[in-house]
Amino acid sequence: MVAVDEGEFVLLNDLPVEDQTLDLLGTSMVAGELANLIYGSRASTPFVLAVDGRWGTGKSTLMRQLSDILAGRPAVQTVWFNAWTASGVSALTGLLKVVLGKLDRNVVRRAFRRLRDNELLGSSVRIGATVAASFFRLDRALDQLWAQMSVDARAREQARELLRNSLDAWVDETTGEPRHTIVVFVDDLDRCGEATAIEICEAIKLYLDLPGIAFVLGCDLSVLSRIPLSGIETGAQVREYLEKIVQVSYQIPVASEATVASMIRGYAARSRTGHLLTEPLIALIGRQCAGNPRRVKRLLNSFVAEYQLDPHWRQFGADGLLKSVLLQHLYPDLYRDILHTAGDTAGDFLAYRHARNWLLGRGQLSSDDESIRAGQDLMTSYGVVPPGGGADLELWERALGQLDGRVSEAWRLLVDNEDCHRLIRDLGPEDERLRLQNRLRRRPLSTAPTPLDPSAGTEPRFDGLRLLWVDDKPAGNEMTIESLTARGAQVRTCVDTRQALDLLLMFRPNALVSDVGRDGDDQAGFDGLRALREAGYSGPALFFSSYVSDERRRQADAVGAEITSSAARVSEWAQAQAAAVPSTGRQRSPDAPEALARRK
């Protein structure tokens, strides 16, 4: 890792790609075909087309390109509805308003007049006889109607009639087909909250199911199919409900390895990081990011930000930083192990694999091999006696079980991950690996990715969770804590049991996360939780430690807690605790507040 002048790297934006020359996934061709389908089917309106794909797979890019193409076609109007800003009835009013906003004002004015003359407008909507001459009064009448819709079901039906009457002017009296089409784009429907998503679906089906209107929904249908609906008990019934709303869906395909590699090279060129990405690294990023464009861009942006914000990396070398960022993003639990341990942790992880292979092969590999010797040395350091020649199968299996039970949980999960091992080997020989690990321990990376994967669906909320986090070395916990607080949790941190006891009475936590070892005391966390239990804390607890063994699991269980070395498991556990919090978000007061008072 030599210091070189890397020049200025550049951040990538996360905007949908509208310029076809910047399209790295070939979406423009698909957009053209979908535009032809919609345009050729406008006589069949109303209908709904869903662009189905997981988070970050390019739905918005495809929809933007589709919108641009359709906007250039005759007799087509396009409009975007931001589902993120809608909630409750405002989803319905917002949708109706964006559609009416695309109609000719004279047409809407005449529709208003017909409703008034036929006494279909309620008394809440006051529209004067001179409305024909005043657009201002028309706007005011529309606003009155929207406001009334939130409390009056009849006003909603009036709005539907207004829309139907306005669209009647578009229908050819001879053929009965609409002469114009409004294409409404609704993106991120699966991420705007369950109530809003249902409201938008109901609005589309009950109020906007009219000739001349087509909808394009950007969503992950697998997420929508899990939304609980009143009166619907099974997933099959939810899918049947969605089929009544969505007439056709286009699923974003899984990009080929060649396409993903080309995309990564394109992003690297734009961020000026291309000289750092070897072909093996490109392949690794493509596989571990599952070809997700957004994840690739976040990874490269984290590298660029770290390099520009921390001048020490300019002396250390951009290559070492890039591999550190890859480790942090792709294998966060192993990255955290490195931060919270000493010595050549990465090398020990490699030795663990060698040891397992040797044990699984029952010593058939040559003990003269340097890697096998490293594995045997690791076994010895963990108190596992390497079986000698002629040992029976039971001894080999016992040694393997002991080793697996004493190493980090992250190691066990990643031991067969070829990409992870290749990345660790690429850190260089022992002296270079150790230099990089010590650098990370002194100054951990600051642009941590969220451990909650949004591609798994709607990001969970942690409202009502009051989490007390005890750790004397908090570096490495920031990514999890920031993710929790960004979604509504309250988190207080402290470094020892004394501070935790002080916070217990003031903060009144309903969940607790703690480390285990502190300053050479490998019982500090267990003893600390016992003290908190004695002081009145009766809530759930989780130990978060880089080292998890069967003995530590027994000790955690003895104090009514779980133990893990996985940051992802911490987030899952916190989500479960947040879901269990009553609507008041308050746990009962500690059983013995006087015990706390004595410590003040």
Coordinates of C-alpha atoms in Angstrom, one line a residue:
M1 CA 0.0 0.0 0.0
V2 CA 2.0 2.8 -1.3
A3 CA 1.2 6.5 -1.1
V4 CA 0.3 7.9 -4.5
D5 CA -1.4 11.0 -5.8
E6 CA -4.9 9.7 -6.6
G7 CA -6.3 13.0 -7.9
E8 CA -9.8 14.1 -7.1
F9 CA -12.5 11.5 -6.9
V10 CA -16.2 12.5 -7.6
L11 CA -19.4 11.5 -5.9
L12 CA -22.2 9.9 -7.9
N13 CA -25.8 11.2 -7.6
D14 CA -28.7 8.9 -7.0
L15 CA -31.1 10.5 -9.4
P16 CA -33.0 8.4 -12.0
V17 CA -31.1 8.3 -15.3
E18 CA -33.1 10.2 -17.9
D19 CA -30.3 10.7 -20.5
Q20 CA -30.0 7.6 -22.6
T21 CA -26.3 8.2 -23.1
L22 CA -25.8 7.7 -19.4
D23 CA -28.0 4.5 -19.2
L24 CA -25.6 1.7 -18.1
L25 CA -28.3 -1.0 -17.7
G26 CA -29.9 -0.7 -21.2
T27 CA -33.2 0.5 -19.7
S28 CA -34.0 2.9 -22.6
M29 CA -34.8 0.0 -25.0
V30 CA -37.3 -1.5 -22.5
A31 CA -38.8 2.0 -21.9
G32 CA -39.3 2.4 -25.6
E33 CA -41.2 -0.9 -25.8
L34 CA -43.3 -0.2 -22.8
A35 CA -44.1 3.3 -24.2
N36 CA -45.3 1.6 -27.5
L37 CA -47.5 -0.8 -25.4
I38 CA -49.1 1.9 -23.4
Y39 CA -49.6 4.2 -26.4
G40 CA -51.0 1.5 -28.6
S41 CA -53.4 0.4 -25.8
R42 CA -54.9 3.8 -24.9
A43 CA -58.3 2.8 -26.4
S44 CA -58.3 0.1 -23.6
T45 CA -58.0 2.6 -20.8
P46 CA -58.4 2.5 -17.9
F47 CA -55.5 0.1 -16.9
V48 CA -52.6 -0.1 -14.5
L49 CA -49.1 -1.2 -15.4
A50 CA -46.7 -2.1 -12.5
V51 CA -43.0 -1.8 -12.8
D52 CA -42.0 -4.4 -10.3
G53 CA -38.6 -4.6 -8.7
R54 CA -36.7 -4.5 -5.5
W55 CA -35.2 -1.4 -3.9
G56 CA -32.4 0.2 -6.0
T57 CA -32.9 -2.0 -9.1
G58 CA -33.7 0.9 -11.5
K59 CA -37.5 1.3 -11.4
S60 CA -37.4 5.1 -11.2
T61 CA -34.9 5.3 -14.1
L62 CA -37.1 3.1 -16.2
M63 CA -40.2 5.1 -15.3
R64 CA -38.5 8.5 -16.0
Q65 CA -37.4 7.3 -19.4
L66 CA -40.9 5.9 -20.1
S67 CA -42.5 9.2 -19.0
D68 CA -40.2 11.2 -21.3
I69 CA -41.0 9.1 -24.3
L70 CA -44.8 9.2 -23.7
A71 CA -44.7 13.0 -23.1
G72 CA -43.5 13.3 -26.7
R73 CA -46.4 11.3 -28.1
P74 CA -49.5 13.1 -29.5
A75 CA -52.6 13.3 -27.3
V76 CA -50.8 12.0 -24.2
Q77 CA -50.3 13.9 -20.9
T78 CA -48.0 12.6 -18.2
V79 CA -48.1 13.5 -14.5
W80 CA -46.2 12.3 -11.4
F81 CA -47.7 11.7 -8.0
N82 CA -45.4 11.7 -5.0
A83 CA -46.7 8.9 -2.8
W84 CA -44.2 9.8 0.0
T85 CA -46.1 13.1 0.7
A86 CA -49.5 11.5 0.9
S87 CA -51.2 10.0 3.9
G88 CA -54.8 9.0 4.6
V89 CA -57.4 10.7 2.5
S90 CA -54.8 13.1 1.2
A91 CA -53.6 10.3 -1.1
L92 CA -57.1 10.3 -2.8
T93 CA -57.4 14.1 -3.0
G94 CA -53.8 14.4 -4.2
L95 CA -54.4 11.9 -7.0
L96 CA -57.6 13.5 -8.1
K97 CA -56.0 16.9 -8.1
V98 CA -53.0 16.0 -10.2
V99 CA -55.3 14.3 -12.8
L100 CA -57.7 17.3 -12.9
G101 CA -54.7 19.6 -13.2
K102 CA -53.9 18.1 -16.6
L103 CA -57.3 18.8 -18.0
D104 CA -58.4 21.9 -19.9
R105 CA -59.7 24.4 -17.3
N106 CA -62.7 25.2 -19.6
V107 CA -63.6 21.5 -19.5
V108 CA -63.4 21.3 -15.7
R109 CA -65.4 24.6 -15.4
R110 CA -68.2 23.2 -17.6
A111 CA -68.2 20.0 -15.5
F112 CA -68.5 22.0 -12.3
R113 CA -71.4 23.9 -13.8
R114 CA -73.2 20.7 -14.8
L115 CA -72.9 19.4 -11.3
R116 CA -74.2 22.7 -9.9
D117 CA -77.1 22.8 -12.3
N118 CA -78.1 19.2 -11.5
E119 CA -77.8 20.0 -7.7
L120 CA -75.1 17.4 -7.3
L121 CA -72.7 19.7 -5.5
G122 CA -73.1 19.8 -1.7
S123 CA -73.7 23.0 0.2
S124 CA -70.1 22.9 1.4
V125 CA -68.8 23.7 -2.1
R126 CA -69.8 27.3 -2.9
I127 CA -69.4 28.2 -6.6
G128 CA -70.9 31.3 -8.0
A129 CA -72.7 31.8 -11.2
T130 CA -69.8 33.8 -12.6
V131 CA -67.3 30.9 -12.2
A132 CA -67.1 30.7 -16.0
A133 CA -65.3 34.0 -16.0
S134 CA -63.0 33.4 -13.1
F135 CA -60.3 30.8 -12.9
F136 CA -59.6 32.0 -9.3
R137 CA -63.1 31.1 -8.2
L138 CA -62.7 27.7 -9.9
D139 CA -59.5 27.0 -8.0
R140 CA -61.2 28.1 -4.7
A141 CA -64.2 25.7 -5.5
L142 CA -61.8 22.8 -6.1
D143 CA -60.0 23.5 -2.8
Q144 CA -63.3 23.5 -1.0
L145 CA -64.2 20.2 -2.5
W146 CA -60.8 18.7 -1.5
A147 CA -61.2 20.0 2.0
Q148 CA -64.7 18.5 2.3
M149 CA -63.5 15.1 1.0
S150 CA -61.6 14.5 4.2
V151 CA -64.7 14.4 6.3
D152 CA -67.6 13.8 3.8
A153 CA -68.0 10.6 1.8
R154 CA -70.6 12.4 -0.5
A155 CA -67.9 15.0 -1.4
R156 CA -65.7 12.2 -2.6
E157 CA -68.4 10.9 -4.9
Q158 CA -68.9 14.5 -6.1
A159 CA -65.2 14.6 -7.0
R160 CA -65.5 11.3 -8.9
E161 CA -68.5 12.7 -10.9
L162 CA -66.6 15.9 -11.6
L163 CA -63.7 13.9 -13.0
R164 CA -66.0 11.6 -15.0
N165 CA -67.8 14.6 -16.5
S166 CA -64.5 16.3 -17.3
L167 CA -63.2 13.2 -19.1
D168 CA -66.4 12.8 -21.1
A169 CA -65.2 15.7 -23.3
W170 CA -62.3 13.5 -24.3
V171 CA -64.4 10.6 -25.5
D172 CA -65.1 10.3 -29.2
E173 CA -68.9 10.1 -29.6
T174 CA -68.7 7.8 -32.6
T175 CA -66.3 5.2 -31.3
G176 CA -66.7 5.7 -27.6
E177 CA -62.9 5.7 -27.2
P178 CA -60.9 8.5 -25.5
R179 CA -59.1 11.0 -27.8
H180 CA -56.6 11.9 -25.1
T181 CA -54.8 9.9 -22.4
I182 CA -53.4 10.9 -19.0
V183 CA -50.6 8.6 -17.8
V184 CA -50.1 8.9 -14.0
F185 CA -46.8 7.7 -12.6
V186 CA -46.7 6.7 -8.9
D187 CA -43.2 5.7 -7.7
D188 CA -42.2 3.9 -4.5
L189 CA -45.7 2.8 -3.7
D190 CA -44.3 0.0 -1.6
R191 CA -42.3 2.4 0.6
C192 CA -44.8 5.0 1.6
G193 CA -46.5 3.2 4.4
E194 CA -49.2 0.6 4.5
A195 CA -52.2 2.9 5.0
T196 CA -51.1 5.2 2.2
A197 CA -50.4 2.3 -0.2
I198 CA -53.9 0.9 0.4
E199 CA -55.5 4.4 0.1
I200 CA -53.8 4.9 -3.3
C201 CA -54.8 1.4 -4.5
E202 CA -58.4 2.2 -3.5
A203 CA -58.3 5.6 -5.2
I204 CA -57.1 4.0 -8.4
K205 CA -59.8 1.4 -8.3
L206 CA -62.8 3.3 -7.0
Y207 CA -62.3 6.9 -8.2
L208 CA -59.9 6.9 -11.2
D209 CA -61.0 3.7 -13.0
L210 CA -62.1 5.9 -15.9
P211 CA -61.5 5.9 -19.7
G212 CA -58.5 8.1 -20.7
I213 CA -56.4 7.3 -17.6
A214 CA -53.5 4.9 -17.3
F215 CA -51.4 4.3 -14.3
V216 CA -47.7 3.2 -14.0
L217 CA -46.8 2.1 -10.5
G218 CA -43.3 1.7 -9.4
C219 CA -43.2 -0.9 -6.6
D220 CA -42.1 -4.2 -5.2
L221 CA -45.2 -6.3 -5.6
S222 CA -43.8 -8.9 -3.2
V223 CA -43.8 -6.2 -0.5
L224 CA -47.3 -5.0 -1.3
S225 CA -48.6 -8.6 -1.2
R226 CA -47.6 -8.7 2.5
I227 CA -49.7 -5.7 3.5
P228 CA -52.5 -6.7 5.9
L229 CA -55.9 -5.9 4.5
S230 CA -59.2 -5.8 6.4
G231 CA -61.1 -9.0 5.9
I232 CA -58.3 -10.7 4.0
E233 CA -56.4 -13.4 5.8
T234 CA -54.1 -15.2 3.4
G235 CA -51.4 -14.1 1.0
A236 CA -53.2 -15.6 -1.9
Q237 CA -56.2 -13.3 -1.2
V238 CA -53.9 -10.3 -1.1
R239 CA -52.4 -11.2 -4.4
E240 CA -55.9 -11.6 -5.8
Y241 CA -56.8 -8.1 -4.5
L242 CA -53.7 -6.7 -6.3
E243 CA -54.6 -8.5 -9.5
K244 CA -57.9 -6.6 -9.5
I245 CA -55.9 -3.3 -9.5
V246 CA -52.9 -4.2 -11.6
Q247 CA -53.7 -5.4 -15.1
V248 CA -50.1 -6.0 -16.3
S249 CA -46.7 -6.0 -14.6
Y250 CA -43.2 -5.7 -15.9
Q251 CA -40.6 -7.2 -13.6
I252 CA -37.1 -5.6 -13.6
P253 CA -35.0 -8.6 -14.8
V254 CA -31.8 -9.7 -13.1
A255 CA -29.0 -8.2 -15.0
S256 CA -26.4 -10.5 -16.5
E257 CA -22.8 -10.6 -15.0
A258 CA -21.5 -8.8 -18.1
T259 CA -24.1 -6.0 -17.8
V260 CA -23.4 -5.6 -14.1
A261 CA -19.7 -5.5 -14.7
S262 CA -20.2 -2.9 -17.4
M263 CA -22.4 -0.8 -15.1
I264 CA -19.7 -0.9 -12.3
R265 CA -17.0 0.2 -14.8
G266 CA -19.3 3.0 -15.9
Y267 CA -19.8 4.2 -12.3
A268 CA -16.1 3.9 -11.6
A269 CA -15.3 6.0 -14.6
R270 CA -17.7 8.7 -13.5
S271 CA -16.4 8.7 -10.0
R272 CA -12.8 8.6 -11.3
T273 CA -12.1 5.4 -9.4
G274 CA -11.6 3.1 -12.4
H275 CA -7.9 2.7 -11.9
L276 CA -8.5 1.1 -8.5
L277 CA -11.1 -1.5 -9.6
T278 CA -9.5 -4.6 -10.9
E279 CA -11.6 -7.1 -12.8
P280 CA -11.7 -9.5 -9.7
L281 CA -12.9 -6.6 -7.5
I282 CA -15.5 -5.7 -10.1
A283 CA -16.8 -9.2 -10.2
L284 CA -16.8 -9.4 -6.3
I285 CA -18.8 -6.1 -6.1
G286 CA -21.2 -7.3 -8.7
R287 CA -22.0 -10.5 -6.9
Q288 CA -22.1 -9.2 -3.4
C289 CA -24.2 -6.2 -4.3
A290 CA -26.5 -8.5 -6.4
G291 CA -26.2 -6.1 -9.3
N292 CA -28.1 -3.4 -7.4
P293 CA -27.1 0.0 -8.9
R294 CA -27.9 1.9 -5.8
R295 CA -25.8 -0.3 -3.6
V296 CA -22.9 0.0 -6.0
K297 CA -23.1 3.8 -6.0
R298 CA -23.4 4.0 -2.2
L299 CA -20.2 1.9 -1.9
L300 CA -18.2 4.1 -4.3
N301 CA -19.6 7.2 -2.7
S302 CA -18.5 6.0 0.7
F303 CA -15.0 5.5 -0.6
V304 CA -14.9 9.0 -2.3
A305 CA -16.2 10.7 0.9
E306 CA -13.7 8.9 3.2
Y307 CA -10.8 9.7 0.9
Q308 CA -11.7 13.4 0.5
L309 CA -12.6 14.0 4.2
D310 CA -9.8 12.1 5.9
P311 CA -6.4 13.4 4.5
H312 CA -4.6 10.5 6.3
W313 CA -5.8 8.1 3.6
R314 CA -3.8 10.1 1.0
Q315 CA -0.6 9.0 2.8
F316 CA -1.8 5.5 3.5
G317 CA -3.1 4.8 0.0
A318 CA -6.5 4.7 -1.8
D319 CA -6.2 1.0 -2.5
G320 CA -6.2 0.1 1.2
L321 CA -9.1 2.4 1.8
L322 CA -11.2 0.9 -1.1
K323 CA -10.8 -2.6 0.3
S324 CA -11.6 -1.3 3.8
V325 CA -14.9 0.2 2.5
L326 CA -15.7 -3.0 0.7
L327 CA -15.2 -4.9 3.9
Q328 CA -17.4 -2.5 5.8
H329 CA -20.2 -2.5 3.3
L330 CA -20.2 -6.1 2.3
Y331 CA -19.1 -7.9 5.5
P332 CA -19.9 -5.5 8.3
D333 CA -19.7 -8.0 11.1
L334 CA -16.2 -9.1 10.1
Y335 CA -15.3 -5.4 9.8
R336 CA -16.6 -4.8 13.4
D337 CA -14.5 -7.8 14.6
I338 CA -11.4 -6.1 13.3
L339 CA -12.3 -2.9 15.1
H340 CA -12.9 -4.6 18.5
T341 CA -10.0 -6.9 18.6
A342 CA -6.2 -6.6 18.5
G343 CA -3.5 -8.2 16.3
D344 CA -4.0 -9.7 12.8
T345 CA -7.7 -10.5 13.1
A346 CA -8.0 -10.8 9.3
G347 CA -5.2 -13.2 9.2
D348 CA -6.8 -15.3 12.0
F349 CA -10.0 -15.4 10.0
L350 CA -8.0 -17.0 7.1
A351 CA -6.3 -19.4 9.5
Y352 CA -9.7 -20.4 10.8
R353 CA -10.6 -21.7 7.4
H354 CA -7.4 -23.5 7.0
A355 CA -8.0 -25.1 10.5
R356 CA -11.5 -26.2 9.5
N357 CA -10.3 -27.7 6.2
W358 CA -7.6 -29.6 8.1
L359 CA -10.1 -30.9 10.7
L360 CA -12.7 -31.9 8.0
G361 CA -10.0 -33.7 6.1
R362 CA -8.9 -35.5 9.3
G363 CA -5.4 -34.3 9.0
Q364 CA -4.8 -35.6 5.5
L365 CA -3.3 -32.3 4.4
S366 CA 0.4 -32.0 5.0
S367 CA 1.2 -30.4 8.4
D368 CA 4.3 -28.9 6.7
D369 CA 2.1 -26.6 4.7
E370 CA 2.4 -23.0 6.1
S371 CA -1.3 -22.4 6.0
I372 CA -2.1 -25.6 7.9
R373 CA 0.4 -24.6 10.6
A374 CA -1.3 -21.3 10.9
G375 CA -4.6 -23.1 11.4
Q376 CA -3.1 -25.3 14.0
D377 CA -1.6 -22.4 15.8
L378 CA -5.0 -20.7 15.8
M379 CA -6.6 -23.8 17.3
T380 CA -4.0 -23.8 20.1
S381 CA -4.7 -20.1 20.8
Y382 CA -8.4 -20.9 21.3
G383 CA -7.6 -23.8 23.6
V384 CA -8.4 -26.5 21.0
V385 CA -6.0 -29.5 21.0
P386 CA -5.2 -30.5 17.4
P387 CA -5.8 -34.3 17.1
G388 CA -2.7 -36.4 16.6
G389 CA -2.1 -39.0 14.0
G390 CA -4.4 -42.1 14.3
A391 CA -7.1 -40.2 16.3
D392 CA -10.6 -41.6 15.7
L393 CA -13.4 -39.7 14.0
E394 CA -15.0 -38.6 17.3
L395 CA -11.9 -36.7 18.3
W396 CA -11.7 -34.9 15.0
E397 CA -15.4 -33.9 15.2
R398 CA -15.0 -32.8 18.8
A399 CA -12.1 -30.6 17.9
L400 CA -14.1 -29.1 15.1
G401 CA -17.1 -28.4 17.3
Q402 CA -14.9 -26.8 19.9
L403 CA -13.3 -24.5 17.4
D404 CA -16.6 -23.5 15.8
G405 CA -18.0 -22.8 19.3
R406 CA -15.1 -20.5 20.3
V407 CA -14.6 -18.3 17.2
S408 CA -16.7 -15.3 16.3
E409 CA -20.1 -15.9 14.9
A410 CA -19.3 -13.8 11.9
W411 CA -16.4 -16.1 11.1
R412 CA -18.6 -19.1 11.1
L413 CA -21.1 -17.4 8.7
L414 CA -18.4 -16.3 6.3
V415 CA -16.0 -19.3 6.4
D416 CA -17.2 -20.6 3.1
N417 CA -17.6 -17.2 1.4
E418 CA -15.0 -17.3 -1.4
D419 CA -15.4 -13.6 -2.2
C420 CA -14.8 -12.6 1.4
H421 CA -11.7 -14.8 1.6
R422 CA -10.4 -13.3 -1.6
L423 CA -10.9 -9.8 -0.3
I424 CA -9.0 -10.6 2.9
R425 CA -6.2 -12.2 1.0
D426 CA -6.0 -9.1 -1.2
L427 CA -5.2 -7.0 1.9
G428 CA -1.6 -8.3 1.4
P429 CA 0.9 -10.1 3.6
E430 CA 0.7 -10.0 7.3
D431 CA 2.6 -6.8 7.9
E432 CA 0.4 -4.9 5.4
R433 CA -2.8 -6.4 6.8
L434 CA -1.8 -5.5 10.3
R435 CA -0.9 -1.9 9.3
L436 CA -4.3 -1.5 7.7
Q437 CA -6.2 -3.0 10.7
N438 CA -4.4 -0.8 13.2
R439 CA -5.2 2.2 11.0
L440 CA -8.9 1.3 11.1
R441 CA -8.8 0.8 14.9
R442 CA -7.3 4.2 15.4
R443 CA -9.7 5.9 13.0
P444 CA -12.7 3.8 12.0
L445 CA -14.5 4.7 8.8
S446 CA -17.1 7.4 9.2
T447 CA -19.4 6.8 6.2
A448 CA -21.0 3.6 7.5
P449 CA -23.8 2.0 5.5
T450 CA -27.1 1.3 7.2
P451 CA -27.2 -2.3 8.4
L452 CA -30.9 -2.4 7.6
D453 CA -31.2 -3.5 4.0
P454 CA -34.0 -1.5 2.4
S455 CA -34.1 -4.0 -0.5
A456 CA -35.8 -6.3 1.9
G457 CA -38.9 -4.1 1.8
T458 CA -40.3 -1.2 3.6
E459 CA -37.8 0.0 6.2
P460 CA -39.0 -0.8 9.8
R461 CA -39.9 1.9 12.3
F462 CA -38.6 1.9 15.9
D463 CA -41.0 4.5 17.4
G464 CA -41.4 3.9 21.1
L465 CA -38.1 2.1 21.5
R466 CA -35.9 3.5 24.3
L467 CA -32.6 1.7 24.0
L468 CA -29.8 1.9 26.5
W469 CA -26.5 0.9 24.9
V470 CA -23.5 0.1 27.2
D471 CA -20.0 -0.3 25.5
D472 CA -16.7 1.0 26.7
K473 CA -15.4 1.0 23.0
P474 CA -18.4 2.4 21.0
A475 CA -16.5 2.7 17.7
G476 CA -18.3 0.5 15.2
N477 CA -21.7 0.8 16.8
E478 CA -22.5 4.1 15.1
M479 CA -24.0 2.7 12.0
T480 CA -26.5 0.7 13.9
I481 CA -27.3 3.5 16.4
E482 CA -27.8 6.0 13.6
S483 CA -30.1 3.6 11.7
L484 CA -32.2 3.1 14.8
T485 CA -32.5 6.8 15.7
A486 CA -33.3 7.7 12.1
R487 CA -36.3 5.5 12.3
G488 CA -37.7 6.8 15.5
A489 CA -35.8 5.1 18.3
Q490 CA -34.3 6.9 21.3
V491 CA -30.8 5.6 22.1
R492 CA -28.6 6.6 25.0
T493 CA -25.1 5.4 25.3
C494 CA -22.7 4.9 28.2
V495 CA -19.4 3.2 28.8
D496 CA -19.8 1.3 32.1
T497 CA -22.3 0.0 34.6
R498 CA -22.2 3.0 36.8
Q499 CA -23.3 5.3 34.0
A500 CA -25.9 2.7 33.0
L501 CA -27.4 2.8 36.5
D502 CA -27.6 6.5 36.5
L503 CA -29.4 6.5 33.1
L504 CA -31.8 3.8 34.2
L505 CA -33.9 6.0 36.4
M506 CA -33.7 9.1 34.1
F507 CA -34.0 7.5 30.7
R508 CA -36.3 4.6 31.7
P509 CA -35.2 2.3 28.8
N510 CA -37.4 -0.6 27.5
A511 CA -34.5 -2.4 25.8
L512 CA -30.8 -2.8 26.6
V513 CA -27.7 -3.7 24.5
S514 CA -24.4 -4.3 26.2
D515 CA -20.8 -5.4 25.4
V516 CA -19.3 -8.3 27.4
G517 CA -15.6 -7.6 28.0
R518 CA -14.2 -4.3 29.4
D519 CA -10.6 -3.5 30.3
G520 CA -9.6 -7.1 30.5
D521 CA -12.7 -8.2 32.5
D522 CA -14.5 -10.7 30.4
Q523 CA -17.4 -10.8 32.9
A524 CA -18.1 -7.0 33.1
G525 CA -21.1 -7.1 30.8
F526 CA -22.8 -10.1 32.6
D527 CA -22.1 -8.5 36.0
G528 CA -23.4 -5.2 34.8
L529 CA -26.7 -6.6 33.7
R530 CA -27.1 -8.4 37.0
A531 CA -26.6 -5.0 38.7
L532 CA -29.2 -3.4 36.4
R533 CA -31.6 -6.3 37.2
E534 CA -31.2 -5.8 40.9
A535 CA -31.8 -2.1 40.4
G536 CA -35.1 -2.8 38.8
Y537 CA -34.5 -3.2 35.1
S538 CA -36.7 -6.1 33.9
G539 CA -36.8 -5.6 30.2
P540 CA -35.1 -7.4 27.3
A541 CA -31.3 -7.4 26.9
L542 CA -28.9 -8.4 24.2
F543 CA -25.1 -8.8 24.5
F544 CA -23.3 -7.6 21.3
S545 CA -19.8 -9.1 21.3
S546 CA -17.2 -10.0 18.7
Y547 CA -16.6 -13.2 20.5
V548 CA -19.5 -15.6 21.1
S549 CA -19.0 -19.1 22.6
D550 CA -21.2 -21.8 24.0
E551 CA -20.1 -20.8 27.5
R552 CA -21.0 -17.1 26.9
R553 CA -24.4 -18.2 25.6
R554 CA -25.0 -20.0 28.8
Q555 CA -23.9 -17.0 30.9
A556 CA -26.2 -14.7 28.8
D557 CA -29.1 -17.0 29.3
A558 CA -28.5 -17.1 33.0
V559 CA -29.2 -13.3 33.2
G560 CA -32.1 -13.5 30.8
A561 CA -30.4 -12.2 27.7
E562 CA -29.4 -13.1 24.2
I563 CA -25.9 -12.8 22.8
T564 CA -24.7 -12.2 19.2
S565 CA -21.8 -10.9 17.2
S566 CA -23.9 -9.9 14.2
A567 CA -24.9 -6.2 13.7
A568 CA -27.8 -7.4 11.5
R569 CA -29.1 -9.5 14.4
V570 CA -29.0 -6.4 16.7
S571 CA -31.2 -4.6 14.2
E572 CA -33.6 -7.5 13.9
W573 CA -33.8 -7.8 17.7
A574 CA -34.4 -4.0 18.1
Q575 CA -37.2 -4.2 15.6
A576 CA -38.8 -7.0 17.6
Q577 CA -38.5 -5.0 20.8
A578 CA -40.0 -1.9 19.1
A579 CA -42.9 -4.0 17.8
A580 CA -43.6 -5.2 21.4
V581 CA -43.7 -1.7 22.9
P582 CA -47.3 -0.7 23.8
S583 CA -48.9 2.2 22.0
T584 CA -47.9 4.5 24.9
G585 CA -44.3 3.6 24.3
R586 CA -43.7 3.3 28.0
Q587 CA -42.5 0.4 30.1
R588 CA -43.6 0.2 33.7
S589 CA -41.3 1.9 36.2
P590 CA -38.4 0.0 37.7
D591 CA -39.5 -2.3 40.5
A592 CA -37.0 -0.8 43.0
P593 CA -36.4 2.9 42.2
E594 CA -35.1 3.4 45.8
A595 CA -32.1 1.2 44.8
L596 CA -31.3 3.7 42.1
A597 CA -31.9 6.7 44.4
R598 CA -29.3 5.3 46.8
R599 CA -26.7 5.3 44.0
K600 CA -27.3 9.0 43.1

